Coordinates of C-alpha atoms in Angstrom, one line a residue:
X1284 CA 34.0 -17.7 -23.2
X1285 CA 33.4 -19.8 -20.1
X1286 CA 35.7 -17.6 -18.1
X1287 CA 33.9 -14.5 -19.2
X1288 CA 30.5 -15.9 -18.3
X1289 CA 31.8 -16.8 -14.8
X1290 CA 33.2 -13.3 -14.4
X1291 CA 29.8 -11.8 -15.4
X1292 CA 28.0 -14.1 -12.9
X1293 CA 30.5 -13.2 -10.1
X1294 CA 30.1 -9.5 -10.9
X1295 CA 26.3 -9.7 -10.9
X1296 CA 26.3 -11.5 -7.5
X1297 CA 28.7 -9.0 -6.1
X1298 CA 26.6 -6.1 -7.4
X1299 CA 23.4 -7.5 -5.9
X1300 CA 25.1 -8.1 -2.6
X1301 CA 26.7 -4.7 -2.5
X1302 CA 23.5 -2.8 -3.3
X1303 CA 21.5 -4.9 -0.8
X1304 CA 24.2 -4.1 1.9
X1305 CA 23.7 -0.4 1.1
X1306 CA 20.0 -0.8 1.6
X1307 CA 20.1 -2.8 4.9
X1308 CA 23.0 -1.3 6.7
X1309 CA 22.8 2.4 6.0
X1310 CA 19.4 3.6 7.2
X1311 CA 19.1 7.3 6.8
X1312 CA 16.8 7.6 9.8
X1313 CA 14.4 5.7 12.1
X1314 CA 11.0 6.7 13.3
X1315 CA 9.4 5.1 16.3
X1316 CA 5.8 5.5 17.4
X1317 CA 4.1 3.6 20.2
X1318 CA 1.3 1.6 18.6
X1319 CA 2.5 2.3 15.0
X1320 CA -0.1 0.9 12.5
X1321 CA -0.4 2.1 8.9
X1322 CA 2.4 3.8 6.9
X1323 CA 2.3 5.6 3.5
X1324 CA 4.3 8.0 1.5
X1325 CA 3.4 10.8 -1.0
X1326 CA 5.2 11.6 -4.2
X1327 CA 7.5 14.0 -2.3
X1328 CA 8.6 11.2 0.0
X1329 CA 6.8 12.7 3.0
X1330 CA 5.9 9.9 5.4
X1331 CA 2.4 9.5 6.9
X1332 CA 1.9 7.2 9.8
X1333 CA -1.2 6.3 11.8
X1334 CA -1.3 4.9 15.4
X1335 CA -3.7 2.2 16.5
X1336 CA -5.8 4.9 18.2
X1337 CA -6.3 6.7 14.9
X1338 CA -3.8 9.6 15.3
X1339 CA -1.9 10.8 12.2
X1340 CA 1.7 11.8 12.0
X1341 CA 3.6 13.6 9.2
X1342 CA 7.3 13.3 8.8
X1343 CA 9.7 14.5 6.1
X1344 CA 12.0 12.1 4.2
X1345 CA 14.7 12.5 6.8
X1346 CA 12.5 11.4 9.6
X1347 CA 11.8 14.9 11.1
X1348 CA 8.3 15.3 12.4
X1349 CA 6.3 18.0 10.6
X1350 CA 2.7 17.7 11.8
X1351 CA 0.2 15.8 13.8
X1352 CA -3.6 15.3 13.6
X1353 CA -5.8 13.8 16.2
X1354 CA -9.4 13.2 15.1
X1355 CA -12.3 14.2 17.4
X1356 CA -13.5 10.6 17.3
X1357 CA -10.9 7.9 18.0
X1358 CA -10.8 4.7 16.0
X1359 CA -8.3 2.6 14.3
X1360 CA -7.4 3.5 10.7
X1361 CA -7.5 0.5 8.4
X1362 CA -6.4 2.3 5.3
X1363 CA -4.0 5.2 4.9
X1364 CA -3.1 6.5 1.5
X1365 CA -0.8 9.4 0.6
X1366 CA 0.3 8.4 -2.9
X1367 CA -2.3 10.7 -4.6
X1368 CA -1.0 14.0 -5.8
X1369 CA -3.1 16.3 -3.6
X1370 CA -5.1 14.4 -1.0
X1371 CA -4.6 12.0 1.9
X1372 CA -7.2 9.3 2.4
X1373 CA -8.1 7.4 5.6
X1374 CA -10.7 4.7 6.3
X1375 CA -11.8 3.4 9.7
X1376 CA -13.8 0.2 9.9
X1377 CA -14.4 0.8 13.6
X1378 CA -16.1 4.2 13.0
X1379 CA -17.5 3.2 9.6
X1380 CA -16.2 6.5 8.1
X1381 CA -13.6 7.9 5.7
X1382 CA -11.8 11.1 5.7
X1383 CA -10.0 13.2 3.1
X1384 CA -7.2 15.5 4.2
X1385 CA -4.8 17.9 2.5
X1386 CA -1.0 17.6 2.6
X1387 CA -0.8 19.4 5.9
X1388 CA -3.3 17.0 7.6
X1389 CA -6.2 19.5 7.4
X1390 CA -9.5 17.7 7.0
X1391 CA -11.3 18.4 3.7
X1392 CA -14.2 16.0 3.8
X1393 CA -15.5 13.4 6.3
X1394 CA -18.3 11.0 5.7
X1395 CA -20.1 8.2 7.4
X1396 CA -20.9 5.1 5.2
X1397 CA -24.2 4.6 6.9
X1398 CA -25.3 7.9 5.3
X1399 CA -24.7 6.4 1.9
X1400 CA -26.6 3.2 2.8
X1401 CA -23.5 1.1 3.1
X1402 CA -24.1 -1.1 6.2
X1403 CA -20.7 -2.8 6.7
X1404 CA -17.7 -1.3 5.0
X1405 CA -14.7 -3.6 5.6
X1406 CA -12.3 -2.0 3.1
X1407 CA -12.1 1.3 1.3
X1408 CA -9.7 3.2 -0.9
X1409 CA -9.4 6.4 -2.9
X1410 CA -9.7 6.5 -6.7
X1411 CA -9.5 8.9 -9.6
X1412 CA -12.3 11.4 -10.4
X1413 CA -13.5 11.8 -6.8
X1414 CA -14.2 8.0 -6.5
X1415 CA -14.1 6.0 -3.3
X1416 CA -14.1 2.2 -3.7
X1417 CA -15.8 0.3 -0.9
X1418 CA -16.1 -3.4 0.0
X1419 CA -19.5 -3.7 1.6
X1420 CA -19.6 -7.0 3.5
X1421 CA -23.3 -6.7 4.3
X1422 CA -24.2 -7.6 0.7
X1423 CA -20.8 -8.8 -0.5
X1424 CA -20.4 -6.1 -3.1
X1425 CA -17.7 -3.8 -4.4
X1426 CA -19.1 -0.3 -4.7
X1427 CA -18.0 2.9 -6.3
X1428 CA -18.9 6.1 -4.5
X1429 CA -18.7 9.8 -5.4
X1430 CA -17.1 11.1 -2.2
X1431 CA -18.2 14.7 -2.9
X1432 CA -21.8 13.7 -2.7
X1433 CA -21.3 10.6 -0.5
X1434 CA -23.4 8.7 -3.1
X1435 CA -23.0 5.1 -4.3
X1436 CA -22.7 5.1 -8.1
X1437 CA -22.8 1.3 -8.8
X1438 CA -22.1 -2.1 -7.2
X1439 CA -20.6 -5.4 -8.3
X1440 CA -21.4 -8.6 -6.4
X1441 CA -17.9 -10.0 -5.9
X1442 CA -18.9 -13.7 -5.2
X1443 CA -20.4 -13.9 -8.7
X1444 CA -17.2 -12.5 -10.2
X1445 CA -14.6 -14.4 -8.2
X1446 CA -16.3 -17.7 -7.5
X1447 CA -15.6 -17.2 -3.8
X1448 CA -18.3 -17.0 -1.1
X1449 CA -16.0 -16.3 1.8
X1450 CA -14.0 -13.3 0.8
X1451 CA -11.9 -11.7 3.5
X1452 CA -10.6 -8.5 2.0
X1453 CA -7.7 -6.9 3.8
X1454 CA -6.8 -3.9 1.6
X1455 CA -7.7 -2.2 -1.7
X1456 CA -5.7 0.3 -3.8
X1457 CA -6.2 1.9 -7.2
X1458 CA -3.0 2.1 -9.2
X1459 CA -2.7 3.1 -12.9
X1460 CA -6.4 3.0 -13.4
X1461 CA -6.7 -0.5 -12.0
X1462 CA -8.1 -1.6 -8.6
X1463 CA -6.0 -4.1 -6.7
X1464 CA -7.8 -6.0 -4.0
X1465 CA -5.9 -8.1 -1.4
X1466 CA -7.7 -11.1 0.0
X1467 CA -5.2 -13.2 1.9
X1468 CA -6.9 -16.5 1.3
X1469 CA -7.5 -15.9 -2.4
X1470 CA -4.6 -13.7 -3.5
X1471 CA -4.9 -10.4 -5.3
X1472 CA -7.8 -9.5 -7.6
X1473 CA -7.3 -6.9 -10.3
X1474 CA -10.3 -4.9 -11.6
X1475 CA -10.6 -2.2 -14.2
X1476 CA -11.8 1.3 -13.3
X1477 CA -15.4 0.3 -13.7
X1478 CA -15.2 -2.6 -11.2
X1479 CA -14.9 -5.4 -13.8
X1480 CA -12.7 -8.3 -12.9
X1481 CA -9.6 -8.6 -15.1
X1482 CA -7.7 -11.4 -13.4
X1483 CA -6.7 -13.1 -10.1
X1484 CA -3.1 -13.2 -9.0
X1485 CA -2.3 -16.3 -6.9
X1486 CA -0.2 -14.5 -4.3
X1487 CA -1.5 -15.5 -0.8
X1488 CA 1.5 -14.6 1.2
X1489 CA 1.8 -10.8 0.8
X1490 CA 1.0 -8.6 3.9
X1491 CA 0.2 -5.4 2.1
X1492 CA -0.2 -3.9 -1.4
X1493 CA 3.1 -2.2 -2.3
X1494 CA 2.9 -1.3 -6.0
X1495 CA 5.9 0.2 -7.9
X1496 CA 6.2 0.7 -11.6
X1497 CA 5.0 -2.6 -13.1
X1498 CA 5.5 -4.6 -9.9
X1499 CA 4.0 -5.9 -6.7
X1500 CA 6.6 -5.9 -3.9
X1501 CA 6.5 -7.8 -0.6
X1502 CA 8.9 -9.3 2.0
X1503 CA 9.0 -13.0 2.4
X1504 CA 11.6 -15.2 4.1
X1505 CA 13.9 -12.2 4.5
X1506 CA 13.9 -11.3 0.8
X1507 CA 12.3 -8.5 -1.1
X1508 CA 10.2 -10.3 -3.7
X1509 CA 8.7 -8.9 -6.9
X1510 CA 5.8 -9.9 -9.1
X1511 CA 5.8 -8.4 -12.6
X1512 CA 2.2 -7.4 -13.5
X1513 CA 2.9 -7.7 -17.3
X1514 CA 5.0 -10.9 -17.5
X1515 CA 3.7 -12.6 -14.3
X1516 CA 7.3 -13.4 -13.4
X1517 CA 8.2 -13.8 -9.7
X1518 CA 11.7 -13.3 -8.5
X1519 CA 13.7 -12.3 -5.4
X1520 CA 15.3 -8.9 -5.7
X1521 CA 17.6 -8.8 -2.7
X1522 CA 18.0 -10.1 0.8
X1523 CA 16.4 -8.2 3.7
X1524 CA 18.6 -9.3 6.5
X1525 CA 16.6 -7.5 9.1
X1526 CA 14.3 -10.4 9.7
X1527 CA 11.8 -8.3 11.8
X1528 CA 10.8 -6.2 8.9
X1529 CA 7.3 -7.2 7.9
X1530 CA 6.3 -4.6 5.3
X1531 CA 7.9 -2.5 2.6
X1532 CA 6.6 0.9 1.4
X1533 CA 8.1 2.5 -1.7
X1534 CA 8.1 6.2 -2.5
X1535 CA 9.8 8.3 -5.2
X1536 CA 13.4 8.2 -4.0
X1537 CA 13.0 6.5 -0.6
X1538 CA 12.1 3.0 0.7
X1539 CA 10.7 2.2 4.1
X1540 CA 10.9 -1.0 6.1
X1541 CA 8.3 -1.4 8.8
X1542 CA 9.4 -3.3 11.9
X1543 CA 6.9 -3.3 14.8
X1544 CA 6.7 0.2 16.1
X1545 CA 9.6 1.4 13.9
X1546 CA 9.9 2.7 10.4
X1547 CA 13.4 2.7 8.9
X1548 CA 14.1 5.1 6.0
X1549 CA 16.5 4.1 3.2
X1550 CA 17.5 5.6 -0.2
X1551 CA 15.9 3.8 -3.1
X1552 CA 18.3 0.9 -3.9
X1553 CA 19.6 0.9 -7.5
X1554 CA 18.2 -2.5 -8.2
X1555 CA 14.7 -1.3 -7.5
X1556 CA 15.2 2.0 -9.2
X1557 CA 16.3 0.3 -12.4
X1558 CA 13.3 -2.0 -12.7
X1559 CA 11.6 -1.4 -16.1

């Protein structure tokens, strides 16, 4: 019995090492853009990248460039989202505006937050039913907007909900009808689709919101780490030996590692694919 247990442990460790080797040493392609900033993927594993000047690039899952969009007003894009079925969303804090584009990078809508009486948008993200979530630092509130009308629907004063008066919100993302808010000094706040606080996750080390199935994923100390949203368990999935990789982006069948001005494309590793 003891021998069988040791055999199973050895096989498990071998399988983990083998699959992590497949991930790290067999990149399908590599994309390099001077001043690379934000990276996102859609549900067809097309890759969207923004530069620090605010230009947008579209690549296929093999790293071939398909399209390019340069906005008439240049400004850094703080949030780039392509995970929605139809639209691409961008938010620029410098310009205090957000833009919705189609899958070919053709602009559909473009709005200035000042026109909606939002004085200092520091983070914004797309949501279901034509909703845009906005963190307005001028009055420390989380706001829901109808982007078709560029109209604020309601607002929640976050300091009253979170017991924090110095929120520094880096990123927001709606996922499975929940809003995830990344505040590096506080962790990750989870809200329902009406902006009511559900809970706070004490993860202060993650660089970006990478959500996959029932998990938050991030790279720390050269390992891909996971936090299970339902069980609250944290564990290391596999080693990421490329120590320069700072962020991970997960699509449908592909995984991206972001390393400075480079994006490396890999097939989805079996360990990640089999997560329940």
